mmCIF file of C-alpha atoms in Angstrom:
data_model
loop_
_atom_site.group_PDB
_atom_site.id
_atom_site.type_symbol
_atom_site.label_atom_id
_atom_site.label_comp_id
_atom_site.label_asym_id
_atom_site.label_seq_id
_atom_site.Cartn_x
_atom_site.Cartn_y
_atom_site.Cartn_z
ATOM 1 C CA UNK A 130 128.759 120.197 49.725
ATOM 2 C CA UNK A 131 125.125 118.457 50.096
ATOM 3 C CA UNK A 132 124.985 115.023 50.105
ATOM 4 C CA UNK A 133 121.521 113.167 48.900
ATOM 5 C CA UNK A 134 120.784 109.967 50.495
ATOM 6 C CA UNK A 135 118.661 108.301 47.314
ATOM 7 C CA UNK A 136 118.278 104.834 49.022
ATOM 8 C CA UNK A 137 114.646 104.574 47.932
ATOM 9 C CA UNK A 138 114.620 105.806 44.914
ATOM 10 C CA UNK A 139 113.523 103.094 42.919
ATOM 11 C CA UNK A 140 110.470 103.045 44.781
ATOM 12 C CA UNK A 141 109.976 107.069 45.347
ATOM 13 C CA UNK A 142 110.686 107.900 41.619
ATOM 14 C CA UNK A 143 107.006 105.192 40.492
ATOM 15 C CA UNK A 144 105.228 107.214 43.625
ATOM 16 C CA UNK A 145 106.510 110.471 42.530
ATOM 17 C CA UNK A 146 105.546 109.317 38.875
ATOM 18 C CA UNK A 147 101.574 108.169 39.933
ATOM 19 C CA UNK A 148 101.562 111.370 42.296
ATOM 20 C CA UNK A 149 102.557 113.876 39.477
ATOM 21 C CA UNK A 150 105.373 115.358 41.352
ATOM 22 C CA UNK A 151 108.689 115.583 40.503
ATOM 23 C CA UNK A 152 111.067 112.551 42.547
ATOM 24 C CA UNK A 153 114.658 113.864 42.448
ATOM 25 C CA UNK A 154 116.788 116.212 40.556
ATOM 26 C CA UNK A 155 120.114 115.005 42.175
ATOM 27 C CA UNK A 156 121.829 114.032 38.998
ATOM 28 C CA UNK A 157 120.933 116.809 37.016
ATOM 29 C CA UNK A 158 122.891 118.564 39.810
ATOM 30 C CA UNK A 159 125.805 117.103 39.835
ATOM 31 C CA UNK A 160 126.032 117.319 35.727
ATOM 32 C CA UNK A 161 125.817 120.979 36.035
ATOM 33 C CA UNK A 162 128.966 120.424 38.255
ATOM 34 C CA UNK A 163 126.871 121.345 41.923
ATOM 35 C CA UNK A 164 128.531 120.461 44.798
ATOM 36 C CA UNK A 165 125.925 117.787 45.270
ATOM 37 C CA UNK A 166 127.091 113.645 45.967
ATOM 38 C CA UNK A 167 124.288 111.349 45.200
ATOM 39 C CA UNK A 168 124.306 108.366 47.112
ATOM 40 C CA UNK A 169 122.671 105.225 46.312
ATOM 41 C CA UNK A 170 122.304 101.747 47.291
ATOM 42 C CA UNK A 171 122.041 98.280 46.124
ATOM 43 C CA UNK A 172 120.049 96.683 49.230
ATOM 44 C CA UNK A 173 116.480 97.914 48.108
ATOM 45 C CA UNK A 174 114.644 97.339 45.354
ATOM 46 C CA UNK A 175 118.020 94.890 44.124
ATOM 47 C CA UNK A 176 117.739 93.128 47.491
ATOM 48 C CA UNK A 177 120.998 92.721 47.823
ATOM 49 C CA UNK A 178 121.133 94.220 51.721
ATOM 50 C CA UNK A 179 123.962 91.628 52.755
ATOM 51 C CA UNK A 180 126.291 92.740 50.503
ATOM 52 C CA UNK A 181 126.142 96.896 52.158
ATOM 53 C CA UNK A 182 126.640 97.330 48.221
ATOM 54 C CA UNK A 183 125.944 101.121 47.034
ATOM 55 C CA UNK A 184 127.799 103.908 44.966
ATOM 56 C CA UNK A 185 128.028 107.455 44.252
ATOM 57 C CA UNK A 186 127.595 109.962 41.997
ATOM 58 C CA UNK A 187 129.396 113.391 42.117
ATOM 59 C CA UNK A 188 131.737 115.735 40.222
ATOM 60 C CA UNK A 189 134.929 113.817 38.833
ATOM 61 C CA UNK A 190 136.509 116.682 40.708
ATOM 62 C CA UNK A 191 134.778 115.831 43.848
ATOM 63 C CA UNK A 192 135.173 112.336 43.590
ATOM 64 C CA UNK A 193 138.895 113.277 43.656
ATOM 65 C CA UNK A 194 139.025 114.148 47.157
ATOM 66 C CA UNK A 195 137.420 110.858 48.156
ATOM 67 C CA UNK A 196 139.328 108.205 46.115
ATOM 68 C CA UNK A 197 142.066 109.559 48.728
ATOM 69 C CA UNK A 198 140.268 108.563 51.418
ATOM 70 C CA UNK A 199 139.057 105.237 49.968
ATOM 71 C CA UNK A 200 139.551 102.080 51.700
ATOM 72 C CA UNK A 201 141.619 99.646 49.698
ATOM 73 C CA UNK A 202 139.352 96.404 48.754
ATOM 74 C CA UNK A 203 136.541 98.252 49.914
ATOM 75 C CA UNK A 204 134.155 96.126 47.881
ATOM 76 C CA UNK A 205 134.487 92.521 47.089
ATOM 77 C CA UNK A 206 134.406 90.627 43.824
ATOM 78 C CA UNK A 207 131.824 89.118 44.821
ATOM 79 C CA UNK A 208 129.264 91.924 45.425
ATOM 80 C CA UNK A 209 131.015 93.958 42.624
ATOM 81 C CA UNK A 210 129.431 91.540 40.324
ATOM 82 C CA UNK A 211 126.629 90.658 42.508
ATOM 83 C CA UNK A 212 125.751 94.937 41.817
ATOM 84 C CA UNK A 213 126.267 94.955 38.190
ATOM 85 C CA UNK A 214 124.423 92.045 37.624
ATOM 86 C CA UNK A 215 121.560 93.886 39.586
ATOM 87 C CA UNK A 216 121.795 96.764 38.090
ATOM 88 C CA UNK A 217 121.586 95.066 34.435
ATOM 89 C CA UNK A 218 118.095 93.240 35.905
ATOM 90 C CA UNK A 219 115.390 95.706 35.081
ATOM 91 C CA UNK A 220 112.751 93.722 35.135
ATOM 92 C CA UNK A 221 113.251 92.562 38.723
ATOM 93 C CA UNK A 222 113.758 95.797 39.612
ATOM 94 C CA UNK A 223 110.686 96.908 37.763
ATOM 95 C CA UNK A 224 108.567 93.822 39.747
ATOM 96 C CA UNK A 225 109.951 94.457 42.719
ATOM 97 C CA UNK A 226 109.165 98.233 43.033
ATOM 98 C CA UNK A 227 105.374 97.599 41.209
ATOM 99 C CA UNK A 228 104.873 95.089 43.969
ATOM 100 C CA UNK A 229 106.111 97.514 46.498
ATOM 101 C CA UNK A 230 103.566 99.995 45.500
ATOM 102 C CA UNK A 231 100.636 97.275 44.836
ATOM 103 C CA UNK A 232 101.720 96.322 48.644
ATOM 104 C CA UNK A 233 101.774 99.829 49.678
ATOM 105 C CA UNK A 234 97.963 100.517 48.687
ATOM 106 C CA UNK A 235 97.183 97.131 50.053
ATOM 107 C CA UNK A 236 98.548 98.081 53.638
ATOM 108 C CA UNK A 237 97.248 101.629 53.847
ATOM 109 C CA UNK A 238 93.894 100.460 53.174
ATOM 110 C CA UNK A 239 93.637 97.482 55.382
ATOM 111 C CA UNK A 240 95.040 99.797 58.053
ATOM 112 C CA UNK A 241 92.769 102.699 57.402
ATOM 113 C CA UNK A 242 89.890 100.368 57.857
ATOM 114 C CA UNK A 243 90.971 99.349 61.173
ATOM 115 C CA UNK A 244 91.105 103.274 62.001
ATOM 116 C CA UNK A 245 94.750 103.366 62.535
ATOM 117 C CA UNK A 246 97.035 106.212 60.370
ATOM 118 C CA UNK A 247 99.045 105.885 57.898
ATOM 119 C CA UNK A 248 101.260 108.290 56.206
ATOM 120 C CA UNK A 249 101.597 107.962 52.267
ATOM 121 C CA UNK A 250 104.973 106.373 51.629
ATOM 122 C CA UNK A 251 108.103 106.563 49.314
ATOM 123 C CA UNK A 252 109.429 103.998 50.356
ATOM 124 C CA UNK A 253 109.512 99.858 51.109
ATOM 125 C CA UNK A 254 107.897 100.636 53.919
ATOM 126 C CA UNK A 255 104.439 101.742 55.833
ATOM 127 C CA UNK A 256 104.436 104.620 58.803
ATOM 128 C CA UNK A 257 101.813 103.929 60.712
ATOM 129 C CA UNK A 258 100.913 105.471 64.010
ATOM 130 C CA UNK A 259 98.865 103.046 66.488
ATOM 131 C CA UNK A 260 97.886 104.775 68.836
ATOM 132 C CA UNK A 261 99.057 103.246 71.689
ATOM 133 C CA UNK A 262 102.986 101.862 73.047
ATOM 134 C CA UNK A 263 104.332 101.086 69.521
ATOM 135 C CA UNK A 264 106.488 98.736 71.633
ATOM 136 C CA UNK A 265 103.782 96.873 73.275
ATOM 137 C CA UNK A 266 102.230 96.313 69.752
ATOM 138 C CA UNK A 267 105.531 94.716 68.706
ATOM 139 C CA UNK A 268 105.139 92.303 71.202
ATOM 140 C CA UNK A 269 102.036 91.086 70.313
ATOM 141 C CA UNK A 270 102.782 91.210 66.950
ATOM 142 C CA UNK A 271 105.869 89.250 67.434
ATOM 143 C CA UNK A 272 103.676 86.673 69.861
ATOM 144 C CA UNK A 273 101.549 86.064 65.875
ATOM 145 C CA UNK A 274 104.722 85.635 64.252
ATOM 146 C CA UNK A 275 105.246 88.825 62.887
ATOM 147 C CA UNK A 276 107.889 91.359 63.308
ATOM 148 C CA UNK A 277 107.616 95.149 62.630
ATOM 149 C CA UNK A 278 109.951 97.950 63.785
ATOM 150 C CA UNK A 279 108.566 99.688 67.073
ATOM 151 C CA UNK A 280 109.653 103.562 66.383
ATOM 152 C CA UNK A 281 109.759 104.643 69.938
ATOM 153 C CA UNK A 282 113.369 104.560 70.142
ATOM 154 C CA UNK A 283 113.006 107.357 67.437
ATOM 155 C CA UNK A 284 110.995 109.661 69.806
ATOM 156 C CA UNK A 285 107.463 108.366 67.754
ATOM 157 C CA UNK A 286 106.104 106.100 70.863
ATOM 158 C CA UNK A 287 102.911 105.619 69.037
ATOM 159 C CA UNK A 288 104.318 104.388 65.795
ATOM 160 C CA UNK A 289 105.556 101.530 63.957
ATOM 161 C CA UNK A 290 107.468 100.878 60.821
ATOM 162 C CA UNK A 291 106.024 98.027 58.685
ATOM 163 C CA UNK A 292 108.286 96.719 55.780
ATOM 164 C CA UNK A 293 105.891 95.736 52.494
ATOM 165 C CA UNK A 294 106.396 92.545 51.389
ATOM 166 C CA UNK A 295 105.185 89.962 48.983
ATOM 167 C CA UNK A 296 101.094 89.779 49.073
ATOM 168 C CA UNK A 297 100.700 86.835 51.265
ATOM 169 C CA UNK A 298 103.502 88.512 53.657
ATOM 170 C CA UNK A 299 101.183 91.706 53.598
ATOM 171 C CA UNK A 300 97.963 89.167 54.458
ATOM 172 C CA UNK A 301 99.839 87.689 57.228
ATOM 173 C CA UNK A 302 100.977 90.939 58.822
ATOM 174 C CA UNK A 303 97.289 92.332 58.482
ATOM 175 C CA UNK A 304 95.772 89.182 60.097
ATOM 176 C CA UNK A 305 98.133 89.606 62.951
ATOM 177 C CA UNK A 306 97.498 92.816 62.837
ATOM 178 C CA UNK A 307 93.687 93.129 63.430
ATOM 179 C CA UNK A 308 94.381 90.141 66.359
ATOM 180 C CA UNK A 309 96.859 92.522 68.084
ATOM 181 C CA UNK A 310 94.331 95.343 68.034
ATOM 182 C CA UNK A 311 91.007 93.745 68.338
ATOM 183 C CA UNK A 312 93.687 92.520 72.157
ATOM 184 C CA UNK A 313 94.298 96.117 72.458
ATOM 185 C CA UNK A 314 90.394 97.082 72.623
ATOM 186 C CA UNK A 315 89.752 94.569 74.655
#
């Protein structure tokens, strides 16, 4: 059995699209009966993170042997509506994940221009390697008001994880951004 983590894939399927490449074939998978589960989530491009709101998508057959495993009252009322009502909202899905790209280009540029790397993302968020104690630039970072995810702790000491966010978010975090390393060169 292979399991697919899709988490993203509101946001990798538009990159995929304005790359040319083909995102996912997951679901085609498990319609030809694969043993493939395709897990998703809720607490992306829906924004519904709180809720830890996802599902699956697998062979009835396959779903079988889970349902015996399931948790009773696993999910909520609540965030059982809180998902369909999400998933029925395609245009904030839509504005969320053409933001996310918008704030994608934004951030790779702005970085690139301060000479720092940045790896083309799928994602909600930037990779971008600092060149210097990715920890240490958290700090600072944090000091403007800003907090990013130092990627040390994930053997990549020179790298940080920066979430994309609305525009003026994305100004703010670039501001700080060219304070904390304008410190650094100091």
């Amino acid at each position: 059995m292979v399991i697919l983590d899709e988490a993203y894939s509101d946001f990798a399927e538009l990159f995929a699209a304005e790359r040319g490449v083909e995102y996912s074939r997951g679901i085609e998978y498990v319609r030809e009966g694969r043993n493939v589960i395709v897990l998703r989530t809720f607490s992306k491009a829906q924004g519904l993170a709180g809720l830890r709101l996802g599902y699956g998508v697998a062979h009835p057959d396959l779903i079988q042997y889970l349902v015996r495993v399931k948790v009773v009252f696993s999910v909520s009322s609540l965030a059982e509506a809180a998902g369909l009502a999400a998933i029925r909202d395609t245009e904030h899905i839509q504005k969320t994940v053409r933001n996310n790209v918008a704030g994608a280009k934004y951030l790779t540029e702005k970085l690139a221009e301060m000479g720092l790397k940045v790896q083309p993302t799928w994602a909600n968020f930037v990779y971008v390697d600092v060149g210097e104690d990715s920890v240490a630039v958290a700090k600072r970072l944090q000091s403007e008001g800003v907090i990013i995810r130092p990627l040390a702790g994930w053997g990549a000491k020179t790298a940080i994880r920066v979430s994309i966010g609305k525009r003026e978010e994305n100004e703010q975090f670039v501001a700080a951004m060219k304070k904390v390393v304008s410190a650094a060169v100091q």
